[in-house]
C-alpha positions as a printed NumPy array, in Angstrom:
array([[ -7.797,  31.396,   0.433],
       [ -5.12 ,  34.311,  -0.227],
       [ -3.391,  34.133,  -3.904],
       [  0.132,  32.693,  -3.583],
       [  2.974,  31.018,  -5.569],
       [  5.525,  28.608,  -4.684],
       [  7.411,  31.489,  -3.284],
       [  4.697,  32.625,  -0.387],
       [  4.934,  28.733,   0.182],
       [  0.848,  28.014,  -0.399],
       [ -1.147,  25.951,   1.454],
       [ -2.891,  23.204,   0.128],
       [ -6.147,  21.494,   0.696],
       [ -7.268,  17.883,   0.306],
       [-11.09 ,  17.555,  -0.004],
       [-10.781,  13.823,   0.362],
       [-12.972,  10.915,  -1.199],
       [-16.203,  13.012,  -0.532],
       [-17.203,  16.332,   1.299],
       [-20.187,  14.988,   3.088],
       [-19.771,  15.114,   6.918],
       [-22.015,  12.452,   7.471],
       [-20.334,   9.389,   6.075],
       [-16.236,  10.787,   7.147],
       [-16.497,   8.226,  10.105],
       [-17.318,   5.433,   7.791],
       [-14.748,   6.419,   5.525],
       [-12.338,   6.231,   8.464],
       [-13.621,   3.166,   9.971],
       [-12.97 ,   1.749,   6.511],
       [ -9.865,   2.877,   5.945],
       [ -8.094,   2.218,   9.643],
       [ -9.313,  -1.26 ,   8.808],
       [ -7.324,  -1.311,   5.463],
       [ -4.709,   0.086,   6.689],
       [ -4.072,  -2.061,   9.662],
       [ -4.767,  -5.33 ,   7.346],
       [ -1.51 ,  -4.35 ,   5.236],
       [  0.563,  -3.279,   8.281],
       [ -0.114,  -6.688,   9.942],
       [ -0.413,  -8.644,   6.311],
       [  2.631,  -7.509,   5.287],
       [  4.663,  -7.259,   8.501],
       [  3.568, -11.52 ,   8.618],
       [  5.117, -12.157,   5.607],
       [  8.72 , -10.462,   6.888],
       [  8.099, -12.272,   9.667],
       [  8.061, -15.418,   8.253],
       [ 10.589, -14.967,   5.494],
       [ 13.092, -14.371,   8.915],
       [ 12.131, -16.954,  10.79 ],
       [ 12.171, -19.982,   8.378],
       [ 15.475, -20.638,   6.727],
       [ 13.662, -22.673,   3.851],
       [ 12.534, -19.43 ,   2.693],
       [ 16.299, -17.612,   2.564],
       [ 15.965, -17.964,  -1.478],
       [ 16.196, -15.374,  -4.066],
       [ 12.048, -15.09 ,  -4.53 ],
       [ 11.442, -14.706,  -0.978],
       [ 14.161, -12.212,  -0.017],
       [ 12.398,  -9.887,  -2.716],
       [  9.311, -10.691,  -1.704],
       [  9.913,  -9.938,   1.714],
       [ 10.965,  -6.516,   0.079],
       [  7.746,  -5.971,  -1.504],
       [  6.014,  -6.557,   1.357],
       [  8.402,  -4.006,   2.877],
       [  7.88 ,  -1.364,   0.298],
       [  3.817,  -2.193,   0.336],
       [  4.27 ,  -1.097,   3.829],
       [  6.195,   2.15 ,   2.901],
       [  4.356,   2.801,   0.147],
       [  0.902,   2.785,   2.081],
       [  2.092,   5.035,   4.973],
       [  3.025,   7.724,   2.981],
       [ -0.961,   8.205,   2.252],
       [ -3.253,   6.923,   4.896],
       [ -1.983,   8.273,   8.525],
       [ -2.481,  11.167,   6.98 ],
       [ -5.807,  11.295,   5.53 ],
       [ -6.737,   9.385,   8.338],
       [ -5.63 ,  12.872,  10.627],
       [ -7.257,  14.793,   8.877],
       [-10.352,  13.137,   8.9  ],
       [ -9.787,  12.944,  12.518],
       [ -8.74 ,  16.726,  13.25 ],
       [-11.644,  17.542,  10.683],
       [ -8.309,  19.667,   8.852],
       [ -8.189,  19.566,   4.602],
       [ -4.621,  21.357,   5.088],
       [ -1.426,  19.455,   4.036],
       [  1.745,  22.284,   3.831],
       [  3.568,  23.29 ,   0.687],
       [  6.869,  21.175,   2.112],
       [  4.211,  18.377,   3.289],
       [  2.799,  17.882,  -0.181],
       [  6.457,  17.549,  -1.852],
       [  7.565,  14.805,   0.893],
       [  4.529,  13.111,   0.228],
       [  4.504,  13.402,  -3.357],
       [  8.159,  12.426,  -3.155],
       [  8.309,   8.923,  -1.028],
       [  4.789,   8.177,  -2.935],
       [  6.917,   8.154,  -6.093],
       [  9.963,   6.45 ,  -4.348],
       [  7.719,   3.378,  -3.165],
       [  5.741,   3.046,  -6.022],
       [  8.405,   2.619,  -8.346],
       [ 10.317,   0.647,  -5.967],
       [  7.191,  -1.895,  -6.171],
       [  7.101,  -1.672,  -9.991],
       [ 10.968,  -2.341,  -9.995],
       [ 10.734,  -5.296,  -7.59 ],
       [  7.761,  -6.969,  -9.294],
       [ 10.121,  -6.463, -12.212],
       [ 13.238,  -8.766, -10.717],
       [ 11.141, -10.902,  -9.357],
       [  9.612, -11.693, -12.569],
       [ 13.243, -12.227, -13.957],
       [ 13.754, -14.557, -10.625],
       [ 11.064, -16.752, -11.931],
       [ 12.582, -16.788, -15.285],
       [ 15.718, -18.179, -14.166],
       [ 13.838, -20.291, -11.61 ],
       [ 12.044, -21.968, -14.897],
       [ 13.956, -21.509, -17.931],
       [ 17.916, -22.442, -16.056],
       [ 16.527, -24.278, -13.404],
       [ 20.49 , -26.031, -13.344],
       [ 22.42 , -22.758, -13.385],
       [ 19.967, -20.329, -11.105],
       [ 21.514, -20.639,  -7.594],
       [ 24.921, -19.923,  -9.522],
       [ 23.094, -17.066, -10.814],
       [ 20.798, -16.027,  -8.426],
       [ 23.579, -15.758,  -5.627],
       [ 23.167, -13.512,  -2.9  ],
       [ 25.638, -10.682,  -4.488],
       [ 23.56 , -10.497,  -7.134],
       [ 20.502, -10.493,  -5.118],
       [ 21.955,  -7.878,  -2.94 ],
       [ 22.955,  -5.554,  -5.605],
       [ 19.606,  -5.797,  -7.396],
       [ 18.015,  -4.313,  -4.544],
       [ 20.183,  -1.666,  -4.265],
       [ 20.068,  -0.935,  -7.852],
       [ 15.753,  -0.513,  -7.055],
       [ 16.341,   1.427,  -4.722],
       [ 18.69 ,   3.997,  -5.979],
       [ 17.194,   4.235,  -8.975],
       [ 13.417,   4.811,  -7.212],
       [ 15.039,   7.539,  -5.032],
       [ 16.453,   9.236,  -8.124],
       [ 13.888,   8.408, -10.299],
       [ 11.086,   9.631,  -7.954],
       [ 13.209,  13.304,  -8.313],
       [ 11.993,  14.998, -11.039],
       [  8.104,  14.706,  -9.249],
       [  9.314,  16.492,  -6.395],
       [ 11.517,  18.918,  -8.614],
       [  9.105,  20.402, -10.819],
       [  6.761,  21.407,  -8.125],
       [  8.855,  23.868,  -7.06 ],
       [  9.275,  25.787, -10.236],
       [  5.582,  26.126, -10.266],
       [  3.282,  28.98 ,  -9.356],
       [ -0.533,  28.533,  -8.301],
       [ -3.719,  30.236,  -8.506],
       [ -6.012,  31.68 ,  -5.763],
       [ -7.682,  28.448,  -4.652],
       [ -5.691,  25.628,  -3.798],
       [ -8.327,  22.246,  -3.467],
       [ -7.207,  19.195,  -4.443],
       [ -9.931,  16.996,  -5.183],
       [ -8.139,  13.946,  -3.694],
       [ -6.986,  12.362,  -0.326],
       [ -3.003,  13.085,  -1.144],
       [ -0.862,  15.563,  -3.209],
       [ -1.09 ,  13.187,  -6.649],
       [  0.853,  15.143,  -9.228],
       [ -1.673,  15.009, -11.865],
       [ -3.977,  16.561,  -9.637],
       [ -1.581,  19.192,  -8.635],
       [ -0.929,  19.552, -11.717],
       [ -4.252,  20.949, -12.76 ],
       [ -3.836,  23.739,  -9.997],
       [ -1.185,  25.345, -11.321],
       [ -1.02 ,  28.932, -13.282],
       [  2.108,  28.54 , -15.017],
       [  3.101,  25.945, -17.443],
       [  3.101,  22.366, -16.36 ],
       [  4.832,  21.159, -19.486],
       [  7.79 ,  19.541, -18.094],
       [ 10.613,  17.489, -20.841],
       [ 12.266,  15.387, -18.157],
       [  9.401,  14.806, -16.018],
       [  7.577,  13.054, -18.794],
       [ 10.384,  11.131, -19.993],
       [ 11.327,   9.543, -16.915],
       [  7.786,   9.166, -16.159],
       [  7.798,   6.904, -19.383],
       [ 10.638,   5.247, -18.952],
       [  9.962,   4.141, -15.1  ],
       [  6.74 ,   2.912, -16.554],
       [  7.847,   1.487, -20.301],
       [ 11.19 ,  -0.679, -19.354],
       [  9.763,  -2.581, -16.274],
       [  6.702,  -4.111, -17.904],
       [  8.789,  -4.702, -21.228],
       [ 10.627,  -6.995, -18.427],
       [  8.111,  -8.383, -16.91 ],
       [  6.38 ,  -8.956, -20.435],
       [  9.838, -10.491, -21.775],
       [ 10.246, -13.041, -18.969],
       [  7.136, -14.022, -19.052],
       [  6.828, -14.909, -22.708],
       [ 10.293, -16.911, -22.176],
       [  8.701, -18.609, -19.149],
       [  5.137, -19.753, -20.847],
       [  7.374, -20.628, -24.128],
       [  9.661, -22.692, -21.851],
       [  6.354, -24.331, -19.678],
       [  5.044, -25.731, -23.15 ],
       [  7.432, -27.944, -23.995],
       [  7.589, -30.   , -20.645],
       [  5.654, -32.94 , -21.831],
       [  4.161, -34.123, -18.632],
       [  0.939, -32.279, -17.252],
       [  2.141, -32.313, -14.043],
       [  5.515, -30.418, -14.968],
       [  3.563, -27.758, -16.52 ],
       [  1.612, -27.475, -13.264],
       [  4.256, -27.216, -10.89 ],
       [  6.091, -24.452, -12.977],
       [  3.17 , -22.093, -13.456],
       [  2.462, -22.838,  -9.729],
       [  5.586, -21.271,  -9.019],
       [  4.622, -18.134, -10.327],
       [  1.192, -17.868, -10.281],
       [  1.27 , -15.634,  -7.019],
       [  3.419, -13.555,  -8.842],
       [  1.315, -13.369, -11.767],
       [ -2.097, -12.379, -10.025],
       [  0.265,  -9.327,  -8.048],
       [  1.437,  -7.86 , -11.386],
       [ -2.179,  -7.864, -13.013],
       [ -3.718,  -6.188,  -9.813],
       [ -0.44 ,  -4.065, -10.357],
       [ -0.958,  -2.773, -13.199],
       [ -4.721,  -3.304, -14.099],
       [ -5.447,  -0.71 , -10.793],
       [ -2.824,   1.507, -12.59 ],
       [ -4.302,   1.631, -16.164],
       [ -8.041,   2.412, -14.286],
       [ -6.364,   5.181, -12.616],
       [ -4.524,   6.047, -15.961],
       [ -8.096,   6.236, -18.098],
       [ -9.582,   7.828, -15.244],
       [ -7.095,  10.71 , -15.068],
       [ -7.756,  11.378, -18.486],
       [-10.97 ,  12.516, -18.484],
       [-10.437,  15.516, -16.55 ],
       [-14.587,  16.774, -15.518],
       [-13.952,  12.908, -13.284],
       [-11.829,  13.922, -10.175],
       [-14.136,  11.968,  -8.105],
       [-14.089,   9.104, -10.057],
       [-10.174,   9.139, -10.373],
       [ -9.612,   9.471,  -6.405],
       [-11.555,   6.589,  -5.464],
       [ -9.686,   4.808,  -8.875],
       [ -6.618,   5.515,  -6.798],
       [ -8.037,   3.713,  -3.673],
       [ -7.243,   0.476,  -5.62 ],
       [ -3.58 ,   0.811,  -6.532],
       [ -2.884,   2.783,  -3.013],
       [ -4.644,   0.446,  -0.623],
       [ -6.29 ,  -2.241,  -1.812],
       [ -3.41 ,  -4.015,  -4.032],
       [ -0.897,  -3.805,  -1.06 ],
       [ -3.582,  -4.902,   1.219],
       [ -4.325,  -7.876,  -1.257],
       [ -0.827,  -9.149,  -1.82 ],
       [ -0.423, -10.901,   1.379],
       [ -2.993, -13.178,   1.116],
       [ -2.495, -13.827,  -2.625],
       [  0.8  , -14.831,  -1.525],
       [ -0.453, -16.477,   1.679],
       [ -3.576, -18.743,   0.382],
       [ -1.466, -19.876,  -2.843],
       [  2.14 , -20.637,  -1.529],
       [  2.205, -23.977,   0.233],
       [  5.233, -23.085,   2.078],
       [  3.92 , -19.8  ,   3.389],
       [  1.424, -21.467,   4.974],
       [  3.695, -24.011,   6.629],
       [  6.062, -21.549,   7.625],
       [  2.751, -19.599,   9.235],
       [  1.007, -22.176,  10.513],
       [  4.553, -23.168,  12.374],
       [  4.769, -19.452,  13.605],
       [  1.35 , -19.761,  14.785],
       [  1.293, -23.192,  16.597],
       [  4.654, -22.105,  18.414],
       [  2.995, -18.674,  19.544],
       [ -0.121, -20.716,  20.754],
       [  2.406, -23.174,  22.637],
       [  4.172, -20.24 ,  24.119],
       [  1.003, -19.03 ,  25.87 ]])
């Protein structure tokens, strides 16, 4: 491949999970399947959330969100790897690799944020069970999610931004199936040291789980001193969906995290990032499916009614 700098607008080229020609269809056989799972998974749980006016409360209108962003979040990885495996084409453009790079970032800290208020929901839920529909209204609700979402899109910036100040060597091969900045990173000739980019990096990661961490504590504090057994069940009930999403969350996360840093293990940290990119959002629907009682009323009510229809 020709020299070139962020000027001559390079061309980039994702080598994917593995290089061998003889397992590509498996990988996209396996990956379609994945992919389709959290379109449909995901889509079900909007679905339901709309159709069932039980579930117009503050934890389902952000979970419905989540599902949302899963969905978001996903597509701005797979259809393409899954055309290029198709095409048999490693290229992704210079401009490709910054969109991609950019809504990857958007999506994945809108899913950190909303995991984040949700967990807050649930502390209000538990710990002012009298005062949380005052609380919880739907201004509130509504200007939460906005506040995600503008701070993902702005947050998400400085990703984007600092790849274009960046100049890059003769060969461009990333040694993963999309433009991950660490990766990209490692590609580039001039220096990669970056102030901001590292501080918001922190921050986006630092100040949600001190959340999350914070209204947890309150809640398990809060669930010890109901005296009856069956008290303390029914409140950690009410979160325990939420509990098992944040520890795939963030446990993928940290593997990818120790992974990165042991930079002769590209291999190993691409299919690391197979977890937190597909798997978790392709896992949250039926965490939230198999252990929420009225998620499988409202579904089982969406299905009988589609089955009557016929």
């Amino acid at each position: 491949m020709e020299p070139g700098n962020h000027s001559g607008l390079p061309v980039f080229l994702l080598l994917g999970l593995s290089e061998k020609s003889e397992i590509q269809s498996v990988v996209f056989g396996l990956f379609l399947s994945m992919y389709l799972v959290t379109i449909f998974g995901n889509l079900l749980i909007i679905l339901a959330i709309v159709s069932d006016s039980h579930l117009h409360t503050p934890m389902y209108f952000f979970l419905s969100n989540l599902s949302f962003s899963d969905i978001c979040f996903t597509s701005t990885i797979v259809p393409k790897m899954l055309l290029n495996i198709q095409t048999r084409s490693k290229v992704i453009t210079y401009a490709g690799c910054i969109t991609q790079m950019y809504f990857f970032t958007v999506f994945g800290l809108l899913d950190n944020l909303l995991l984040t208020v949700m967990a807050c929901d649930r502390f209000v839920a538990i710990c002012h069970p009298l005062h949380y529909t005052a609380i919880m209204s739907p201004r509130l609700c509504a200007q939460l999610l906005f506040l995600t979402w503008f701070i993902s899109m702005l947050g998400a910036l400085p990703e984007s931004l600092s790849m274009l100040r960046l100049s890059f060597c003769a060969v461009i091969e990333i040694p993963h199936y999309f433009c991950e900045l660490p990766e990209v990173l490692k590609l580039a000739c001039s220096d990669t040291f970056n102030v901001i980019l590292y501080m918001v990096t922190s921050i986006m990661g630092f100040f949600p789980l001190v959340g999350i961490l914070f209204s947890y504590s309150r809640i398990v504090s809060s669930v010890l001193r109901i005296s009856t057994a069956d008290g303390k069940y029914k409140a950690f009930a009410t979160c325990g969906s939420h509990l098992l999403v944040i520890s795939l969350f963030y446990g993928t996360c940290l593997g990818v995290y120790l992974s990165s840093m042991q930079t002769h293990a590209s291999g190993m940290g691409a299919f690391a990032s197979v977890l937190y990119t597909v798997v978790t959002p392709m896992m949250n629907p039926f965490i939230y499916n198999l252990r929420n009682s009225d998620m499988k009323g409202t579904l089982r009510k969406l299905l009988c009614s589609v089955l009557s229809s016929q």
